Amino acid sequence: MAESKAKGSANPERHKFPIKSILVTQPQPTTDNSPYLSIADKYGIKVDFRAFIEVEPVPFKEFRKDKVDILSHTAVIFTSRNAVDHFFRICQESKIEMPADMKYFCISDQTAYYLQKYITLRKRKLFVGEKTAKDLFEVIKKHKNEKFLFPCSNIRKDDIPEFLTANKIKHTEAIIYKTVAADLSDLDDVTYDCLAFFSPSGIHSLFINFPDFKQNNTRIAAFGPTTAKAVRDAGLELDIEAPMPNAPSMTGAIEVYIQNQMQEAKK
């Protein structure tokens, strides 16, 4: 990106510069009611979207080398739509039809709802956490005798496998897709006042594409504690951290920052 000379080195005076442009490191929204677009209209800010990571399927031949017997399990844990899509892709390529008594444990209502793309939920046994893996743990504890399959990416959080192991719950981890850095070479001459990140993989992609990235006046926003840690571990200064008690979303946290800037400017 334009300010790419040396790692880190944020300007301590950067907070005095108003945010006029934001790059959201996620795909372009498919609807017109994105809260980011509301911020753009409200404050006259340019907001662009660009996915910093891409998902690649693990080929069926590669999956077979791990010798994962899907039907030897009695329950499946899903933490994302990608996991759902690639799990059923593997099932289709394996010519496996999921048994009616298979249990599904989903991290959120959104993931559980997405399952309807592949199965009829009323005929299956479904268990849903409120939002986080920690919420789902309480549900899993009530089914400790199941043998769980955890389809996931090559890059994933440790919380679920660690919980299953610590509680001596039988489980198998199956890598069915890979998270890789997207090609961002076309952004080489582009500068944004704020970069919004949502996963450690996004930070990794930034430095894969721009190994000499220098923060300068760029504000860095991060969603979630693991992303925030990745920002700091990369030698960057974190300016906007979400969720916050008064701003549970990334857009909310960014707006709080903008409003604080405007108040400081009036003094």
PDB file of C-alpha atoms in Angstrom:
ATOM      1  CA  MET A   1       0.000   0.000   0.000  1.00  0.00           C
ATOM      2  CA  ALA A   2       1.114   3.590  -0.448  1.00  0.00           C
ATOM      3  CA  GLU A   3       2.696   4.011   2.979  1.00  0.00           C
ATOM      4  CA  SER A   4       4.840   0.870   2.772  1.00  0.00           C
ATOM      5  CA  LYS A   5       8.405   1.574   3.803  1.00  0.00           C
ATOM      6  CA  ALA A   6       9.046  -0.024   7.187  1.00  0.00           C
ATOM      7  CA  LYS A   7       7.069  -2.087   9.624  1.00  0.00           C
ATOM      8  CA  GLY A   8       5.229  -0.258  12.433  1.00  0.00           C
ATOM      9  CA  SER A   9       6.321   3.369  13.076  1.00  0.00           C
ATOM     10  CA  ALA A  10       2.890   4.875  13.601  1.00  0.00           C
ATOM     11  CA  ASN A  11       2.763   8.649  13.883  1.00  0.00           C
ATOM     12  CA  PRO A  12       1.619   9.565  17.438  1.00  0.00           C
ATOM     13  CA  GLU A  13      -0.102  12.629  15.968  1.00  0.00           C
ATOM     14  CA  ARG A  14      -2.251  10.552  13.614  1.00  0.00           C
ATOM     15  CA  HIS A  15      -5.364  10.952  15.771  1.00  0.00           C
ATOM     16  CA  LYS A  16      -5.508  14.611  14.778  1.00  0.00           C
ATOM     17  CA  PHE A  17      -6.128  13.661  11.171  1.00  0.00           C
ATOM     18  CA  PRO A  18      -9.833  13.033  10.381  1.00  0.00           C
ATOM     19  CA  ILE A  19     -10.784   9.699   8.867  1.00  0.00           C
ATOM     20  CA  LYS A  20     -11.875  10.352   5.299  1.00  0.00           C
ATOM     21  CA  SER A  21     -11.427   6.831   3.898  1.00  0.00           C
ATOM     22  CA  ILE A  22     -11.848   3.323   5.291  1.00  0.00           C
ATOM     23  CA  LEU A  23     -10.882  -0.030   3.807  1.00  0.00           C
ATOM     24  CA  VAL A  24     -12.980  -2.850   5.233  1.00  0.00           C
ATOM     25  CA  THR A  25     -11.034  -6.092   4.785  1.00  0.00           C
ATOM     26  CA  GLN A  26     -14.139  -8.109   3.952  1.00  0.00           C
ATOM     27  CA  PRO A  27     -16.089  -8.772   0.740  1.00  0.00           C
ATOM     28  CA  GLN A  28     -18.448  -6.142  -0.650  1.00  0.00           C
ATOM     29  CA  PRO A  29     -21.888  -6.393   1.029  1.00  0.00           C
ATOM     30  CA  THR A  30     -24.606  -7.906  -1.129  1.00  0.00           C
ATOM     31  CA  THR A  31     -27.271  -5.500   0.189  1.00  0.00           C
ATOM     32  CA  ASP A  32     -27.623  -1.727   0.237  1.00  0.00           C
ATOM     33  CA  ASN A  33     -28.305  -1.480   3.962  1.00  0.00           C
ATOM     34  CA  SER A  34     -24.760  -2.097   5.211  1.00  0.00           C
ATOM     35  CA  PRO A  35     -23.974  -0.081   8.360  1.00  0.00           C
ATOM     36  CA  TYR A  36     -20.677   0.887   6.735  1.00  0.00           C
ATOM     37  CA  LEU A  37     -22.573   2.656   3.979  1.00  0.00           C
ATOM     38  CA  SER A  38     -24.566   4.490   6.635  1.00  0.00           C
ATOM     39  CA  ILE A  39     -21.297   5.779   8.116  1.00  0.00           C
ATOM     40  CA  ALA A  40     -20.156   6.804   4.647  1.00  0.00           C
ATOM     41  CA  ASP A  41     -23.331   8.834   4.080  1.00  0.00           C
ATOM     42  CA  LYS A  42     -23.464  10.305   7.586  1.00  0.00           C
ATOM     43  CA  TYR A  43     -19.872  11.532   7.746  1.00  0.00           C
ATOM     44  CA  GLY A  44     -18.979  11.900   4.060  1.00  0.00           C
ATOM     45  CA  ILE A  45     -16.383   9.123   4.257  1.00  0.00           C
ATOM     46  CA  LYS A  46     -15.213   6.902   1.428  1.00  0.00           C
ATOM     47  CA  VAL A  47     -15.696   3.238   2.381  1.00  0.00           C
ATOM     48  CA  ASP A  48     -14.258   0.468   0.229  1.00  0.00           C
ATOM     49  CA  PHE A  49     -14.412  -3.297   0.706  1.00  0.00           C
ATOM     50  CA  ARG A  50     -11.740  -5.816  -0.173  1.00  0.00           C
ATOM     51  CA  ALA A  51     -11.370  -9.339   1.146  1.00  0.00           C
ATOM     52  CA  PHE A  52      -7.819  -9.832   2.457  1.00  0.00           C
ATOM     53  CA  ILE A  53      -8.204 -13.599   2.714  1.00  0.00           C
ATOM     54  CA  GLU A  54      -9.582 -16.258   0.401  1.00  0.00           C
ATOM     55  CA  VAL A  55     -10.921 -19.721   1.066  1.00  0.00           C
ATOM     56  CA  GLU A  56      -9.619 -22.652  -0.960  1.00  0.00           C
ATOM     57  CA  PRO A  57     -11.162 -26.134  -0.818  1.00  0.00           C
ATOM     58  CA  VAL A  58      -9.054 -29.032   0.348  1.00  0.00           C
ATOM     59  CA  PRO A  59      -9.199 -31.433  -2.613  1.00  0.00           C
ATOM     60  CA  PHE A  60     -10.991 -34.693  -1.936  1.00  0.00           C
ATOM     61  CA  LYS A  61      -7.840 -36.697  -2.701  1.00  0.00           C
ATOM     62  CA  GLU A  62      -5.949 -34.705  -0.069  1.00  0.00           C
ATOM     63  CA  PHE A  63      -8.773 -35.138   2.446  1.00  0.00           C
ATOM     64  CA  ARG A  64      -8.715 -38.911   1.941  1.00  0.00           C
ATOM     65  CA  LYS A  65      -5.061 -39.027   2.998  1.00  0.00           C
ATOM     66  CA  ASP A  66      -6.107 -38.020   6.524  1.00  0.00           C
ATOM     67  CA  LYS A  67      -8.321 -41.137   6.697  1.00  0.00           C
ATOM     68  CA  VAL A  68     -11.188 -39.377   8.468  1.00  0.00           C
ATOM     69  CA  ASP A  69     -14.182 -41.692   8.736  1.00  0.00           C
ATOM     70  CA  ILE A  70     -17.103 -39.264   8.747  1.00  0.00           C
ATOM     71  CA  LEU A  71     -19.761 -41.864   9.488  1.00  0.00           C
ATOM     72  CA  SER A  72     -17.928 -43.154  12.552  1.00  0.00           C
ATOM     73  CA  HIS A  73     -18.914 -39.920  14.297  1.00  0.00           C
ATOM     74  CA  THR A  74     -22.245 -39.134  15.915  1.00  0.00           C
ATOM     75  CA  ALA A  75     -22.050 -35.344  15.958  1.00  0.00           C
ATOM     76  CA  VAL A  76     -20.593 -32.500  13.882  1.00  0.00           C
ATOM     77  CA  ILE A  77     -19.491 -29.068  15.114  1.00  0.00           C
ATOM     78  CA  PHE A  78     -19.905 -26.123  12.717  1.00  0.00           C
ATOM     79  CA  THR A  79     -18.426 -22.678  13.398  1.00  0.00           C
ATOM     80  CA  SER A  80     -18.981 -20.995  10.023  1.00  0.00           C
ATOM     81  CA  ARG A  81     -20.751 -21.124   6.681  1.00  0.00           C
ATOM     82  CA  ASN A  82     -17.477 -22.085   5.024  1.00  0.00           C
ATOM     83  CA  ALA A  83     -17.265 -25.137   7.269  1.00  0.00           C
ATOM     84  CA  VAL A  84     -20.828 -26.108   6.330  1.00  0.00           C
ATOM     85  CA  ASP A  85     -20.231 -25.666   2.598  1.00  0.00           C
ATOM     86  CA  HIS A  86     -16.981 -27.608   2.456  1.00  0.00           C
ATOM     87  CA  PHE A  87     -18.144 -30.360   4.776  1.00  0.00           C
ATOM     88  CA  PHE A  88     -21.090 -31.187   2.534  1.00  0.00           C
ATOM     89  CA  ARG A  89     -18.860 -30.837  -0.525  1.00  0.00           C
ATOM     90  CA  ILE A  90     -16.641 -33.544   0.935  1.00  0.00           C
ATOM     91  CA  CYS A  91     -19.709 -35.653   1.738  1.00  0.00           C
ATOM     92  CA  GLN A  92     -20.942 -35.328  -1.822  1.00  0.00           C
ATOM     93  CA  GLU A  93     -17.571 -36.273  -3.286  1.00  0.00           C
ATOM     94  CA  SER A  94     -17.373 -39.180  -0.849  1.00  0.00           C
ATOM     95  CA  LYS A  95     -20.908 -40.234  -1.843  1.00  0.00           C
ATOM     96  CA  ILE A  96     -21.889 -40.074   1.820  1.00  0.00           C
ATOM     97  CA  GLU A  97     -25.442 -39.361   2.922  1.00  0.00           C
ATOM     98  CA  MET A  98     -25.637 -38.099   6.470  1.00  0.00           C
ATOM     99  CA  PRO A  99     -27.718 -40.373   8.722  1.00  0.00           C
ATOM    100  CA  ALA A 100     -30.947 -38.990  10.158  1.00  0.00           C
ATOM    101  CA  ASP A 101     -29.728 -39.388  13.731  1.00  0.00           C
ATOM    102  CA  MET A 102     -26.547 -37.315  13.234  1.00  0.00           C
ATOM    103  CA  LYS A 103     -26.371 -34.416  15.682  1.00  0.00           C
ATOM    104  CA  TYR A 104     -25.269 -30.934  14.637  1.00  0.00           C
ATOM    105  CA  PHE A 105     -23.745 -28.374  17.004  1.00  0.00           C
ATOM    106  CA  CYS A 106     -23.633 -24.845  15.580  1.00  0.00           C
ATOM    107  CA  ILE A 107     -21.883 -21.823  17.047  1.00  0.00           C
ATOM    108  CA  SER A 108     -24.757 -19.449  16.202  1.00  0.00           C
ATOM    109  CA  ASP A 109     -28.287 -19.211  14.861  1.00  0.00           C
ATOM    110  CA  GLN A 110     -26.908 -17.881  11.566  1.00  0.00           C
ATOM    111  CA  THR A 111     -24.794 -20.985  11.037  1.00  0.00           C
ATOM    112  CA  ALA A 112     -27.667 -23.256  12.069  1.00  0.00           C
ATOM    113  CA  TYR A 113     -30.018 -21.508   9.660  1.00  0.00           C
ATOM    114  CA  TYR A 114     -27.482 -21.898   6.862  1.00  0.00           C
ATOM    115  CA  LEU A 115     -27.551 -25.662   7.379  1.00  0.00           C
ATOM    116  CA  GLN A 116     -30.988 -25.655   5.756  1.00  0.00           C
ATOM    117  CA  LYS A 117     -29.181 -25.310   2.449  1.00  0.00           C
ATOM    118  CA  TYR A 118     -28.118 -28.938   2.840  1.00  0.00           C
ATOM    119  CA  ILE A 119     -30.440 -30.684   5.294  1.00  0.00           C
ATOM    120  CA  THR A 120     -34.007 -30.487   6.539  1.00  0.00           C
ATOM    121  CA  LEU A 121     -33.522 -29.296  10.091  1.00  0.00           C
ATOM    122  CA  ARG A 122     -36.793 -30.608  11.463  1.00  0.00           C
ATOM    123  CA  LYS A 123     -35.603 -34.134  10.748  1.00  0.00           C
ATOM    124  CA  ARG A 124     -32.240 -33.711  12.410  1.00  0.00           C
ATOM    125  CA  LYS A 125     -30.974 -33.095  15.910  1.00  0.00           C
ATOM    126  CA  LEU A 126     -29.694 -29.541  16.173  1.00  0.00           C
ATOM    127  CA  PHE A 127     -27.974 -27.740  19.068  1.00  0.00           C
ATOM    128  CA  VAL A 128     -27.050 -24.065  18.896  1.00  0.00           C
ATOM    129  CA  GLY A 129     -24.835 -21.775  20.956  1.00  0.00           C
ATOM    130  CA  GLU A 130     -25.726 -18.152  21.443  1.00  0.00           C
ATOM    131  CA  LYS A 131     -22.777 -16.656  19.569  1.00  0.00           C
ATOM    132  CA  THR A 132     -19.338 -17.741  20.772  1.00  0.00           C
ATOM    133  CA  ALA A 133     -17.526 -21.047  21.193  1.00  0.00           C
ATOM    134  CA  LYS A 134     -17.726 -20.595  24.955  1.00  0.00           C
ATOM    135  CA  ASP A 135     -21.527 -20.535  24.709  1.00  0.00           C
ATOM    136  CA  LEU A 136     -21.421 -23.736  22.689  1.00  0.00           C
ATOM    137  CA  PHE A 137     -19.258 -25.477  25.295  1.00  0.00           C
ATOM    138  CA  GLU A 138     -22.119 -25.503  27.764  1.00  0.00           C
ATOM    139  CA  VAL A 139     -24.277 -27.282  25.180  1.00  0.00           C
ATOM    140  CA  ILE A 140     -21.570 -29.809  24.289  1.00  0.00           C
ATOM    141  CA  LYS A 141     -21.022 -30.671  27.966  1.00  0.00           C
ATOM    142  CA  LYS A 142     -24.531 -32.117  28.028  1.00  0.00           C
ATOM    143  CA  HIS A 143     -23.575 -34.512  25.202  1.00  0.00           C
ATOM    144  CA  LYS A 144     -20.139 -35.692  26.338  1.00  0.00           C
ATOM    145  CA  ASN A 145     -20.734 -39.246  25.149  1.00  0.00           C
ATOM    146  CA  GLU A 146     -20.991 -38.260  21.488  1.00  0.00           C
ATOM    147  CA  LYS A 147     -18.074 -38.700  19.112  1.00  0.00           C
ATOM    148  CA  PHE A 148     -17.566 -35.258  17.564  1.00  0.00           C
ATOM    149  CA  LEU A 149     -16.233 -34.314  14.142  1.00  0.00           C
ATOM    150  CA  PHE A 150     -14.852 -30.781  13.885  1.00  0.00           C
ATOM    151  CA  PRO A 151     -14.534 -29.687  10.223  1.00  0.00           C
ATOM    152  CA  CYS A 152     -12.366 -26.588  10.021  1.00  0.00           C
ATOM    153  CA  SER A 153      -9.751 -24.558   8.180  1.00  0.00           C
ATOM    154  CA  ASN A 154      -5.984 -24.988   8.308  1.00  0.00           C
ATOM    155  CA  ILE A 155      -6.057 -21.748  10.335  1.00  0.00           C
ATOM    156  CA  ARG A 156      -8.459 -21.915  13.246  1.00  0.00           C
ATOM    157  CA  LYS A 157      -8.775 -20.960  16.902  1.00  0.00           C
ATOM    158  CA  ASP A 158      -7.593 -23.452  19.490  1.00  0.00           C
ATOM    159  CA  ASP A 159     -10.540 -23.052  21.862  1.00  0.00           C
ATOM    160  CA  ILE A 160     -12.783 -25.860  20.599  1.00  0.00           C
ATOM    161  CA  PRO A 161     -10.114 -28.600  20.241  1.00  0.00           C
ATOM    162  CA  GLU A 162      -8.630 -27.596  23.603  1.00  0.00           C
ATOM    163  CA  PHE A 163     -12.042 -27.756  25.281  1.00  0.00           C
ATOM    164  CA  LEU A 164     -12.816 -31.182  23.821  1.00  0.00           C
ATOM    165  CA  THR A 165      -9.425 -32.541  24.833  1.00  0.00           C
ATOM    166  CA  ALA A 166      -9.549 -31.061  28.337  1.00  0.00           C
ATOM    167  CA  ASN A 167     -12.968 -32.607  28.921  1.00  0.00           C
ATOM    168  CA  LYS A 168     -11.903 -35.969  27.465  1.00  0.00           C
ATOM    169  CA  ILE A 169     -14.562 -35.812  24.762  1.00  0.00           C
ATOM    170  CA  LYS A 170     -13.899 -38.025  21.761  1.00  0.00           C
ATOM    171  CA  HIS A 171     -13.351 -35.948  18.649  1.00  0.00           C
ATOM    172  CA  THR A 172     -11.618 -35.749  15.287  1.00  0.00           C
ATOM    173  CA  GLU A 173     -10.423 -32.604  13.599  1.00  0.00           C
ATOM    174  CA  ALA A 174     -10.845 -32.540   9.808  1.00  0.00           C
ATOM    175  CA  ILE A 175      -9.213 -29.814   7.696  1.00  0.00           C
ATOM    176  CA  ILE A 176     -11.565 -29.375   4.760  1.00  0.00           C
ATOM    177  CA  TYR A 177     -10.644 -25.890   3.510  1.00  0.00           C
ATOM    178  CA  LYS A 178      -7.693 -23.525   3.647  1.00  0.00           C
ATOM    179  CA  THR A 179      -7.519 -19.834   4.463  1.00  0.00           C
ATOM    180  CA  VAL A 180      -4.921 -18.077   2.302  1.00  0.00           C
ATOM    181  CA  ALA A 181      -3.836 -14.501   1.664  1.00  0.00           C
ATOM    182  CA  ALA A 182      -5.577 -12.777  -1.242  1.00  0.00           C
ATOM    183  CA  ASP A 183      -3.575 -11.054  -3.969  1.00  0.00           C
ATOM    184  CA  LEU A 184      -3.698  -7.337  -3.098  1.00  0.00           C
ATOM    185  CA  SER A 185      -1.035  -6.125  -5.511  1.00  0.00           C
ATOM    186  CA  ASP A 186      -3.489  -3.693  -7.124  1.00  0.00           C
ATOM    187  CA  LEU A 187      -3.657  -1.756  -3.827  1.00  0.00           C
ATOM    188  CA  ASP A 188       0.050  -0.921  -3.931  1.00  0.00           C
ATOM    189  CA  ASP A 189      -0.552   2.767  -4.691  1.00  0.00           C
ATOM    190  CA  VAL A 190      -3.644   3.176  -2.553  1.00  0.00           C
ATOM    191  CA  THR A 191      -3.766   4.824   0.881  1.00  0.00           C
ATOM    192  CA  TYR A 192      -6.582   4.655   3.442  1.00  0.00           C
ATOM    193  CA  ASP A 193      -6.993   6.535   6.700  1.00  0.00           C
ATOM    194  CA  CYS A 194      -8.357   3.421   8.415  1.00  0.00           C
ATOM    195  CA  LEU A 195      -7.969  -0.324   7.858  1.00  0.00           C
ATOM    196  CA  ALA A 196     -10.588  -2.555   9.531  1.00  0.00           C
ATOM    197  CA  PHE A 197      -9.528  -6.134  10.312  1.00  0.00           C
ATOM    198  CA  PHE A 198     -11.620  -9.078  11.499  1.00  0.00           C
ATOM    199  CA  SER A 199      -9.163 -11.943  11.920  1.00  0.00           C
ATOM    200  CA  PRO A 200      -5.453 -12.604  12.453  1.00  0.00           C
ATOM    201  CA  SER A 201      -5.428 -13.969   8.905  1.00  0.00           C
ATOM    202  CA  GLY A 202      -6.212 -10.481   7.622  1.00  0.00           C
ATOM    203  CA  ILE A 203      -3.133  -9.068   9.379  1.00  0.00           C
ATOM    204  CA  HIS A 204      -1.068 -11.936   7.997  1.00  0.00           C
ATOM    205  CA  SER A 205      -2.316 -11.134   4.498  1.00  0.00           C
ATOM    206  CA  LEU A 206      -1.388  -7.457   4.908  1.00  0.00           C
ATOM    207  CA  PHE A 207       2.262  -8.311   5.509  1.00  0.00           C
ATOM    208  CA  ILE A 208       2.335 -11.111   2.940  1.00  0.00           C
ATOM    209  CA  ASN A 209       1.298  -8.540   0.329  1.00  0.00           C
ATOM    210  CA  PHE A 210       3.140  -5.543   1.799  1.00  0.00           C
ATOM    211  CA  PRO A 211       6.034  -6.857   3.929  1.00  0.00           C
ATOM    212  CA  ASP A 212       7.375  -3.326   4.483  1.00  0.00           C
ATOM    213  CA  PHE A 213       4.049  -1.793   5.463  1.00  0.00           C
ATOM    214  CA  LYS A 214       4.447   1.350   7.564  1.00  0.00           C
ATOM    215  CA  GLN A 215       1.462   2.508   9.604  1.00  0.00           C
ATOM    216  CA  ASN A 216       2.218   6.252   9.639  1.00  0.00           C
ATOM    217  CA  ASN A 217      -1.148   8.063   9.926  1.00  0.00           C
ATOM    218  CA  THR A 218      -3.260   4.985   9.158  1.00  0.00           C
ATOM    219  CA  ARG A 219      -5.656   4.032  11.942  1.00  0.00           C
ATOM    220  CA  ILE A 220      -5.991   0.303  12.593  1.00  0.00           C
ATOM    221  CA  ALA A 221      -9.337  -1.170  13.713  1.00  0.00           C
ATOM    222  CA  ALA A 222      -9.708  -4.744  14.928  1.00  0.00           C
ATOM    223  CA  PHE A 223     -12.695  -6.887  15.828  1.00  0.00           C
ATOM    224  CA  GLY A 224     -12.211  -9.428  18.592  1.00  0.00           C
ATOM    225  CA  PRO A 225      -9.358 -10.097  21.035  1.00  0.00           C
ATOM    226  CA  THR A 226      -7.430 -12.484  18.779  1.00  0.00           C
ATOM    227  CA  THR A 227      -7.390  -9.932  15.952  1.00  0.00           C
ATOM    228  CA  ALA A 228      -6.354  -7.195  18.372  1.00  0.00           C
ATOM    229  CA  LYS A 229      -3.480  -9.373  19.594  1.00  0.00           C
ATOM    230  CA  ALA A 230      -2.394 -10.058  16.013  1.00  0.00           C
ATOM    231  CA  VAL A 231      -2.289  -6.316  15.339  1.00  0.00           C
ATOM    232  CA  ARG A 232      -0.033  -5.681  18.338  1.00  0.00           C
ATOM    233  CA  ASP A 233       2.118  -8.750  17.644  1.00  0.00           C
ATOM    234  CA  ALA A 234       2.731  -7.360  14.155  1.00  0.00           C
ATOM    235  CA  GLY A 235       4.218  -4.207  15.675  1.00  0.00           C
ATOM    236  CA  LEU A 236       1.236  -2.016  14.778  1.00  0.00           C
ATOM    237  CA  GLU A 237      -0.648   0.335  17.075  1.00  0.00           C
ATOM    238  CA  LEU A 238      -4.312  -0.503  17.576  1.00  0.00           C
ATOM    239  CA  ASP A 239      -6.531   2.576  17.446  1.00  0.00           C
ATOM    240  CA  ILE A 240     -10.053   1.147  17.328  1.00  0.00           C
ATOM    241  CA  GLU A 241     -10.961  -2.052  19.138  1.00  0.00           C
ATOM    242  CA  ALA A 242     -14.363  -3.752  18.917  1.00  0.00           C
ATOM    243  CA  PRO A 243     -16.526  -4.849  20.496  1.00  0.00           C
ATOM    244  CA  MET A 244     -16.776  -2.176  23.198  1.00  0.00           C
ATOM    245  CA  PRO A 245     -19.395  -1.924  25.957  1.00  0.00           C
ATOM    246  CA  ASN A 246     -21.032   1.014  24.188  1.00  0.00           C
ATOM    247  CA  ALA A 247     -20.306  -0.257  20.674  1.00  0.00           C
ATOM    248  CA  PRO A 248     -20.704  -4.024  20.109  1.00  0.00           C
ATOM    249  CA  SER A 249     -20.037  -3.814  16.355  1.00  0.00           C
ATOM    250  CA  MET A 250     -17.074  -2.705  14.285  1.00  0.00           C
ATOM    251  CA  THR A 251     -19.107   0.100  12.727  1.00  0.00           C
ATOM    252  CA  GLY A 252     -20.183   1.250  16.172  1.00  0.00           C
ATOM    253  CA  ALA A 253     -16.584   1.391  17.408  1.00  0.00           C
ATOM    254  CA  ILE A 254     -15.462   3.278  14.301  1.00  0.00           C
ATOM    255  CA  GLU A 255     -18.283   5.777  14.735  1.00  0.00           C
ATOM    256  CA  VAL A 256     -17.351   6.358  18.392  1.00  0.00           C
ATOM    257  CA  TYR A 257     -13.790   7.116  17.252  1.00  0.00           C
ATOM    258  CA  ILE A 258     -15.019   9.542  14.579  1.00  0.00           C
ATOM    259  CA  GLN A 259     -17.325  11.312  17.028  1.00  0.00           C
ATOM    260  CA  ASN A 260     -14.518  11.641  19.578  1.00  0.00           C
ATOM    261  CA  GLN A 261     -12.329  13.154  16.880  1.00  0.00           C
ATOM    262  CA  MET A 262     -15.027  15.663  15.989  1.00  0.00           C
ATOM    263  CA  GLN A 263     -15.442  16.653  19.640  1.00  0.00           C
ATOM    264  CA  GLU A 264     -11.689  17.147  20.037  1.00  0.00           C
ATOM    265  CA  ALA A 265     -11.614  19.289  16.900  1.00  0.00           C
ATOM    266  CA  LYS A 266     -14.210  21.656  18.418  1.00  0.00           C
ATOM    267  CA  LYS A 267     -12.114  22.319  21.516  1.00  0.00           C
TER     268      LYS A 267
END
